[in-house]
PDB file of C-alpha atoms in Angstrom:
ATOM      1  CA  UNK A   9       0.117   0.021  -0.077  1.00 39.00           C
ATOM      2  CA  UNK A  10       2.993   2.389   0.081  1.00 43.00           C
ATOM      3  CA  UNK A  11       2.474   5.322   2.500  1.00 48.00           C
ATOM      4  CA  UNK A  12      -0.662   4.014   4.293  1.00 62.00           C
ATOM      5  CA  UNK A  13      -2.049   0.732   5.773  1.00 70.00           C
ATOM      6  CA  UNK A  14      -5.136  -0.884   4.057  1.00 75.00           C
ATOM      7  CA  UNK A  15      -7.960  -2.070   6.018  1.00 78.00           C
ATOM      8  CA  UNK A  16      -8.320  -5.890   5.892  1.00 81.00           C
ATOM      9  CA  UNK A  17     -11.594  -7.099   4.213  1.00 81.00           C
ATOM     10  CA  UNK A  18     -12.745  -8.844   7.249  1.00 85.00           C
ATOM     11  CA  UNK A  19     -12.720  -5.736   9.324  1.00 88.00           C
ATOM     12  CA  UNK A  20     -15.176  -4.010   7.255  1.00 88.00           C
ATOM     13  CA  UNK A  21     -19.020  -4.082   8.085  1.00 88.00           C
ATOM     14  CA  UNK A  22     -20.131  -1.895   4.867  1.00 87.00           C
ATOM     15  CA  UNK A  23     -18.685   0.336   2.189  1.00 83.00           C
ATOM     16  CA  UNK A  24     -19.896   2.919  -0.071  1.00 83.00           C
ATOM     17  CA  UNK A  25     -18.586   3.992  -3.662  1.00 85.00           C
ATOM     18  CA  UNK A  26     -19.105   7.552  -4.761  1.00 81.00           C
ATOM     19  CA  UNK A  27     -18.181   8.552  -8.438  1.00 79.00           C
ATOM     20  CA  UNK A  28     -19.777  12.026  -8.437  1.00 75.00           C
ATOM     21  CA  UNK A  29     -21.401  14.806  -6.729  1.00 73.00           C
ATOM     22  CA  UNK A  30     -19.350  14.725  -3.773  1.00 73.00           C
ATOM     23  CA  UNK A  31     -20.229  16.349  -0.313  1.00 73.00           C
ATOM     24  CA  UNK A  32     -17.967  19.240   0.995  1.00 74.00           C
ATOM     25  CA  UNK A  33     -16.128  16.807   3.335  1.00 74.00           C
ATOM     26  CA  UNK A  34     -14.546  15.203  -0.043  1.00 73.00           C
ATOM     27  CA  UNK A  35     -13.304  18.515  -1.304  1.00 69.00           C
ATOM     28  CA  UNK A  36     -10.474  18.127  -3.924  1.00 69.00           C
ATOM     29  CA  UNK A  37     -11.390  14.679  -4.847  1.00 67.00           C
ATOM     30  CA  UNK A  38     -11.158  14.078  -8.758  1.00 69.00           C
ATOM     31  CA  UNK A  39     -11.741  10.288  -8.869  1.00 75.00           C
ATOM     32  CA  UNK A  40     -13.631   7.651  -7.124  1.00 81.00           C
ATOM     33  CA  UNK A  41     -14.372   8.081  -3.360  1.00 81.00           C
ATOM     34  CA  UNK A  42     -14.690   4.831  -1.319  1.00 81.00           C
ATOM     35  CA  UNK A  43     -15.909   4.891   2.279  1.00 79.00           C
ATOM     36  CA  UNK A  44     -15.730   1.909   4.533  1.00 82.00           C
ATOM     37  CA  UNK A  45     -17.383   1.299   7.870  1.00 85.00           C
ATOM     38  CA  UNK A  46     -15.425  -0.988  10.176  1.00 89.00           C
ATOM     39  CA  UNK A  47     -16.799  -3.402  12.725  1.00 92.00           C
ATOM     40  CA  UNK A  48     -17.454  -2.869  16.247  1.00 93.00           C
ATOM     41  CA  UNK A  49     -17.681  -5.068  19.385  1.00 93.00           C
ATOM     42  CA  UNK A  50     -21.048  -5.506  20.939  1.00 93.00           C
ATOM     43  CA  UNK A  51     -22.233  -6.700  24.417  1.00 95.00           C
ATOM     44  CA  UNK A  52     -22.127 -10.216  23.063  1.00 95.00           C
ATOM     45  CA  UNK A  53     -18.533 -12.062  22.478  1.00 95.00           C
ATOM     46  CA  UNK A  54     -18.395 -13.075  18.821  1.00 94.00           C
ATOM     47  CA  UNK A  55     -15.390 -13.906  16.488  1.00 94.00           C
ATOM     48  CA  UNK A  56     -14.582 -15.928  13.375  1.00 93.00           C
ATOM     49  CA  UNK A  57     -11.762 -17.403  11.427  1.00 94.00           C
ATOM     50  CA  UNK A  58     -11.488 -17.435   7.742  1.00 92.00           C
ATOM     51  CA  UNK A  59      -9.139 -18.612   4.812  1.00 92.00           C
ATOM     52  CA  UNK A  60      -9.095 -17.905   1.134  1.00 89.00           C
ATOM     53  CA  UNK A  61      -7.227 -20.039  -0.971  1.00 88.00           C
ATOM     54  CA  UNK A  62      -6.174 -19.946  -4.716  1.00 85.00           C
ATOM     55  CA  UNK A  63      -3.597 -21.946  -6.578  1.00 83.00           C
ATOM     56  CA  UNK A  64      -1.994 -22.007 -10.122  1.00 75.00           C
ATOM     57  CA  UNK A  65      -3.119 -25.510 -10.620  1.00 77.00           C
ATOM     58  CA  UNK A  66      -6.633 -24.167 -10.569  1.00 75.00           C
ATOM     59  CA  UNK A  67      -5.810 -21.608 -13.503  1.00 74.00           C
ATOM     60  CA  UNK A  68      -5.693 -22.011 -17.240  1.00 78.00           C
ATOM     61  CA  UNK A  69      -2.141 -22.223 -18.657  1.00 77.00           C
ATOM     62  CA  UNK A  70      -0.926 -18.915 -20.244  1.00 73.00           C
ATOM     63  CA  UNK A  71      -1.243 -19.088 -23.898  1.00 77.00           C
ATOM     64  CA  UNK A  72       2.449 -18.520 -24.720  1.00 76.00           C
ATOM     65  CA  UNK A  73       3.520 -20.922 -22.319  1.00 73.00           C
ATOM     66  CA  UNK A  74       1.249 -23.640 -23.595  1.00 79.00           C
ATOM     67  CA  UNK A  75       2.542 -23.067 -26.934  1.00 81.00           C
ATOM     68  CA  UNK A  76       6.122 -23.373 -25.570  1.00 77.00           C
ATOM     69  CA  UNK A  77       5.081 -26.766 -24.058  1.00 81.00           C
ATOM     70  CA  UNK A  78       5.487 -25.133 -20.352  1.00 77.00           C
ATOM     71  CA  UNK A  79       3.332 -24.664 -17.457  1.00 74.00           C
ATOM     72  CA  UNK A  80       2.339 -21.738 -15.284  1.00 71.00           C
ATOM     73  CA  UNK A  81       4.921 -20.738 -12.390  1.00 70.00           C
ATOM     74  CA  UNK A  82       4.032 -21.121  -9.146  1.00 73.00           C
ATOM     75  CA  UNK A  83       1.332 -18.591  -8.324  1.00 76.00           C
ATOM     76  CA  UNK A  84      -1.823 -18.132  -6.034  1.00 82.00           C
ATOM     77  CA  UNK A  85      -2.687 -16.900  -2.714  1.00 85.00           C
ATOM     78  CA  UNK A  86      -3.453 -17.833   0.891  1.00 89.00           C
ATOM     79  CA  UNK A  87      -5.125 -15.184   2.888  1.00 90.00           C
ATOM     80  CA  UNK A  88      -6.081 -16.167   6.468  1.00 93.00           C
ATOM     81  CA  UNK A  89      -6.912 -14.834   9.812  1.00 93.00           C
ATOM     82  CA  UNK A  90      -9.591 -14.166  12.299  1.00 94.00           C
ATOM     83  CA  UNK A  91     -11.455 -11.610  14.381  1.00 95.00           C
ATOM     84  CA  UNK A  92     -13.142 -11.141  17.727  1.00 96.00           C
ATOM     85  CA  UNK A  93     -14.994  -8.584  19.236  1.00 96.00           C
ATOM     86  CA  UNK A  94     -17.133  -8.303  22.692  1.00 96.00           C
ATOM     87  CA  UNK A  95     -17.559  -5.889  25.671  1.00 97.00           C
ATOM     88  CA  UNK A  96     -14.973  -4.457  28.179  1.00 96.00           C
ATOM     89  CA  UNK A  97     -17.753  -2.932  30.236  1.00 96.00           C
ATOM     90  CA  UNK A  98     -21.465  -3.848  29.304  1.00 95.00           C
ATOM     91  CA  UNK A  99     -23.266  -1.106  27.431  1.00 94.00           C
ATOM     92  CA  UNK A 100     -20.246   1.349  27.602  1.00 95.00           C
ATOM     93  CA  UNK A 101     -16.842   0.044  26.358  1.00 97.00           C
ATOM     94  CA  UNK A 102     -16.430  -2.328  23.361  1.00 97.00           C
ATOM     95  CA  UNK A 103     -13.339  -3.790  21.409  1.00 97.00           C
ATOM     96  CA  UNK A 104     -12.733  -5.372  18.071  1.00 97.00           C
ATOM     97  CA  UNK A 105      -9.595  -7.117  16.988  1.00 96.00           C
ATOM     98  CA  UNK A 106      -8.803  -8.384  13.538  1.00 95.00           C
ATOM     99  CA  UNK A 107      -5.672 -10.263  11.995  1.00 95.00           C
ATOM    100  CA  UNK A 108      -5.110 -11.033   8.491  1.00 93.00           C
ATOM    101  CA  UNK A 109      -2.189 -12.963   7.167  1.00 91.00           C
ATOM    102  CA  UNK A 110      -1.028 -12.923   3.503  1.00 87.00           C
ATOM    103  CA  UNK A 111       1.002 -15.378   1.398  1.00 87.00           C
ATOM    104  CA  UNK A 112       0.762 -14.680  -2.307  1.00 84.00           C
ATOM    105  CA  UNK A 113       2.617 -15.442  -5.364  1.00 80.00           C
ATOM    106  CA  UNK A 114       1.647 -13.732  -8.891  1.00 76.00           C
ATOM    107  CA  UNK A 115       2.803 -15.051 -12.062  1.00 70.00           C
ATOM    108  CA  UNK A 116       4.679 -12.825 -14.557  1.00 68.00           C
ATOM    109  CA  UNK A 117       5.093 -13.874 -18.154  1.00 65.00           C
ATOM    110  CA  UNK A 118       6.905 -11.534 -20.277  1.00 67.00           C
ATOM    111  CA  UNK A 119       7.585 -12.147 -24.137  1.00 68.00           C
ATOM    112  CA  UNK A 120       9.838  -9.638 -25.971  1.00 66.00           C
ATOM    113  CA  UNK A 121       9.643  -9.916 -29.901  1.00 68.00           C
ATOM    114  CA  UNK A 122      13.053 -10.420 -31.207  1.00 67.00           C
ATOM    115  CA  UNK A 123      12.701  -7.657 -33.925  1.00 69.00           C
ATOM    116  CA  UNK A 124      11.703  -5.192 -31.272  1.00 63.00           C
ATOM    117  CA  UNK A 125      13.965  -6.140 -28.350  1.00 61.00           C
ATOM    118  CA  UNK A 126      16.940  -8.336 -29.996  1.00 65.00           C
ATOM    119  CA  UNK A 127      18.843  -8.288 -26.654  1.00 67.00           C
ATOM    120  CA  UNK A 128      16.043  -8.792 -24.310  1.00 66.00           C
ATOM    121  CA  UNK A 129      15.251 -12.445 -22.993  1.00 67.00           C
ATOM    122  CA  UNK A 130      11.763 -13.794 -22.508  1.00 69.00           C
ATOM    123  CA  UNK A 131      11.132 -15.044 -19.025  1.00 67.00           C
ATOM    124  CA  UNK A 132       8.819 -16.272 -16.463  1.00 66.00           C
ATOM    125  CA  UNK A 133       8.957 -15.544 -12.934  1.00 69.00           C
ATOM    126  CA  UNK A 134       6.756 -14.649  -9.749  1.00 73.00           C
ATOM    127  CA  UNK A 135       6.065 -11.644  -7.718  1.00 76.00           C
ATOM    128  CA  UNK A 136       5.777 -12.772  -4.087  1.00 79.00           C
ATOM    129  CA  UNK A 137       3.717 -11.078  -1.264  1.00 79.00           C
ATOM    130  CA  UNK A 138       3.714 -11.993   2.450  1.00 80.00           C
ATOM    131  CA  UNK A 139       3.109 -10.235   5.591  1.00 84.00           C
ATOM    132  CA  UNK A 140       0.374  -9.364   8.251  1.00 88.00           C
ATOM    133  CA  UNK A 141      -2.383  -6.946   8.670  1.00 90.00           C
ATOM    134  CA  UNK A 142      -3.974  -6.014  12.003  1.00 92.00           C
ATOM    135  CA  UNK A 143      -6.636  -3.820  13.042  1.00 94.00           C
ATOM    136  CA  UNK A 144      -7.928  -2.920  16.616  1.00 95.00           C
ATOM    137  CA  UNK A 145     -10.927  -0.776  17.420  1.00 96.00           C
ATOM    138  CA  UNK A 146     -12.073   0.715  20.765  1.00 97.00           C
ATOM    139  CA  UNK A 147     -15.684   2.356  21.316  1.00 97.00           C
ATOM    140  CA  UNK A 148     -16.686   4.053  24.281  1.00 97.00           C
ATOM    141  CA  UNK A 149     -20.480   5.263  24.843  1.00 95.00           C
ATOM    142  CA  UNK A 150     -19.969   8.019  27.505  1.00 94.00           C
ATOM    143  CA  UNK A 151     -23.814   8.786  27.265  1.00 93.00           C
ATOM    144  CA  UNK A 152     -26.593   9.005  24.845  1.00 90.00           C
ATOM    145  CA  UNK A 153     -25.117  12.201  23.346  1.00 94.00           C
ATOM    146  CA  UNK A 154     -21.300  11.536  23.269  1.00 96.00           C
ATOM    147  CA  UNK A 155     -19.572   8.635  21.700  1.00 96.00           C
ATOM    148  CA  UNK A 156     -15.912   8.103  21.396  1.00 97.00           C
ATOM    149  CA  UNK A 157     -13.931   5.706  18.870  1.00 96.00           C
ATOM    150  CA  UNK A 158     -10.032   4.890  18.376  1.00 96.00           C
ATOM    151  CA  UNK A 159      -8.797   2.977  15.622  1.00 93.00           C
ATOM    152  CA  UNK A 160      -5.374   1.397  14.823  1.00 93.00           C
ATOM    153  CA  UNK A 161      -4.246  -0.258  11.639  1.00 91.00           C
ATOM    154  CA  UNK A 162      -1.001  -1.908  10.849  1.00 89.00           C
ATOM    155  CA  UNK A 163       0.174  -3.437   7.662  1.00 85.00           C
ATOM    156  CA  UNK A 164       3.623  -4.837   6.920  1.00 81.00           C
ATOM    157  CA  UNK A 165       3.744  -6.546   3.381  1.00 77.00           C
ATOM    158  CA  UNK A 166       7.253  -7.493   1.901  1.00 76.00           C
ATOM    159  CA  UNK A 167       6.942  -7.583  -2.134  1.00 74.00           C
ATOM    160  CA  UNK A 168       9.668  -9.326  -3.931  1.00 71.00           C
ATOM    161  CA  UNK A 169      10.121  -8.659  -7.660  1.00 63.00           C
ATOM    162  CA  UNK A 170       7.414  -6.036  -7.587  1.00 59.00           C
ATOM    163  CA  UNK A 171       5.736  -4.448 -10.720  1.00 53.00           C
ATOM    164  CA  UNK A 172       7.767  -6.395 -13.315  1.00 52.00           C
ATOM    165  CA  UNK A 173       4.737  -6.766 -15.808  1.00 49.00           C
ATOM    166  CA  UNK A 174       3.995  -2.949 -15.271  1.00 53.00           C
ATOM    167  CA  UNK A 175       7.463  -1.811 -15.834  1.00 54.00           C
ATOM    168  CA  UNK A 176       8.112  -4.424 -18.541  1.00 53.00           C
ATOM    169  CA  UNK A 177      11.528  -4.766 -17.033  1.00 55.00           C
ATOM    170  CA  UNK A 178      13.853  -7.587 -17.804  1.00 57.00           C
ATOM    171  CA  UNK A 179      14.506  -9.874 -14.853  1.00 57.00           C
ATOM    172  CA  UNK A 180      17.817  -8.353 -13.409  1.00 60.00           C
ATOM    173  CA  UNK A 181      15.861  -5.003 -13.033  1.00 59.00           C
ATOM    174  CA  UNK A 182      12.974  -6.376 -10.834  1.00 57.00           C
ATOM    175  CA  UNK A 183      12.420  -4.349  -7.815  1.00 58.00           C
ATOM    176  CA  UNK A 184      11.877  -5.426  -4.280  1.00 57.00           C
ATOM    177  CA  UNK A 185       9.679  -3.511  -1.921  1.00 59.00           C
ATOM    178  CA  UNK A 186      10.334  -3.870   1.957  1.00 58.00           C
ATOM    179  CA  UNK A 187       7.316  -2.437   3.729  1.00 60.00           C
ATOM    180  CA  UNK A 188       8.610  -2.114   7.510  1.00 59.00           C
ATOM    181  CA  UNK A 189       5.010  -1.520   8.592  1.00 70.00           C
ATOM    182  CA  UNK A 190       2.690   1.342   7.978  1.00 81.00           C
ATOM    183  CA  UNK A 191       0.746   2.405  10.968  1.00 86.00           C
ATOM    184  CA  UNK A 192      -2.684   4.493  10.899  1.00 88.00           C
ATOM    185  CA  UNK A 193      -4.205   5.839  14.108  1.00 92.00           C
ATOM    186  CA  UNK A 194      -7.510   7.689  13.988  1.00 92.00           C
ATOM    187  CA  UNK A 195      -9.712   9.136  16.962  1.00 95.00           C
ATOM    188  CA  UNK A 196     -13.367  10.316  16.512  1.00 94.00           C
ATOM    189  CA  UNK A 197     -15.798  11.985  18.968  1.00 96.00           C
ATOM    190  CA  UNK A 198     -19.555  12.196  17.865  1.00 94.00           C
ATOM    191  CA  UNK A 199     -21.688  14.227  19.835  1.00 96.00           C
ATOM    192  CA  UNK A 200     -25.589  15.386  19.801  1.00 94.00           C
ATOM    193  CA  UNK A 201     -25.635  19.091  20.614  1.00 93.00           C
ATOM    194  CA  UNK A 202     -29.300  19.411  20.498  1.00 92.00           C
ATOM    195  CA  UNK A 203     -32.270  18.279  18.622  1.00 91.00           C
ATOM    196  CA  UNK A 204     -31.215  19.711  15.252  1.00 93.00           C
ATOM    197  CA  UNK A 205     -27.371  19.700  15.517  1.00 93.00           C
ATOM    198  CA  UNK A 206     -24.727  16.972  15.865  1.00 93.00           C
ATOM    199  CA  UNK A 207     -20.867  17.213  15.485  1.00 93.00           C
ATOM    200  CA  UNK A 208     -18.158  14.986  14.760  1.00 91.00           C
ATOM    201  CA  UNK A 209     -14.445  15.730  15.649  1.00 92.00           C
ATOM    202  CA  UNK A 210     -11.666  13.577  14.029  1.00 90.00           C
TER     203      UNK A 210
END
């Protein structure tokens, strides 16, 4: 994700995509705006575990590799983790925690026409991604008019042989991206001022 940590899929309760007619709070946006609402703990302890698995043996062979009598390079993904949420103080203070681990390999097949690139060598390799994504949220209901929320997100994904196909690079020029761990902290205070006015501080 570069300069910001991505929110794991299992920690999102809902999302909204806006393509035009943005409100004032999204001033300066020129593309699509995506809003996501994260899950929260409740008075009932609840959790779940998950795993999403994909493998190259379940995919069709690349056309050029098939013509050359070769098979797909090792590729696929394994995303796994779990979440748990519940009360710290009944009706007052709640927590939610989510962990998501990623182990993925993405095939990269580059073919250089001899006439266009006589010195280039066609090759097949993989881009590897691995690392954790963690999310934690605390919600505190001070009273019926004031609610506080604190969120923490951390993502640390190591990418090996990054963006080969996008750059059309030779194998020796493949880049490695080592994300030491991006952290995002956020705090919000939602308050009801009167029957006609609410305010949210972030």
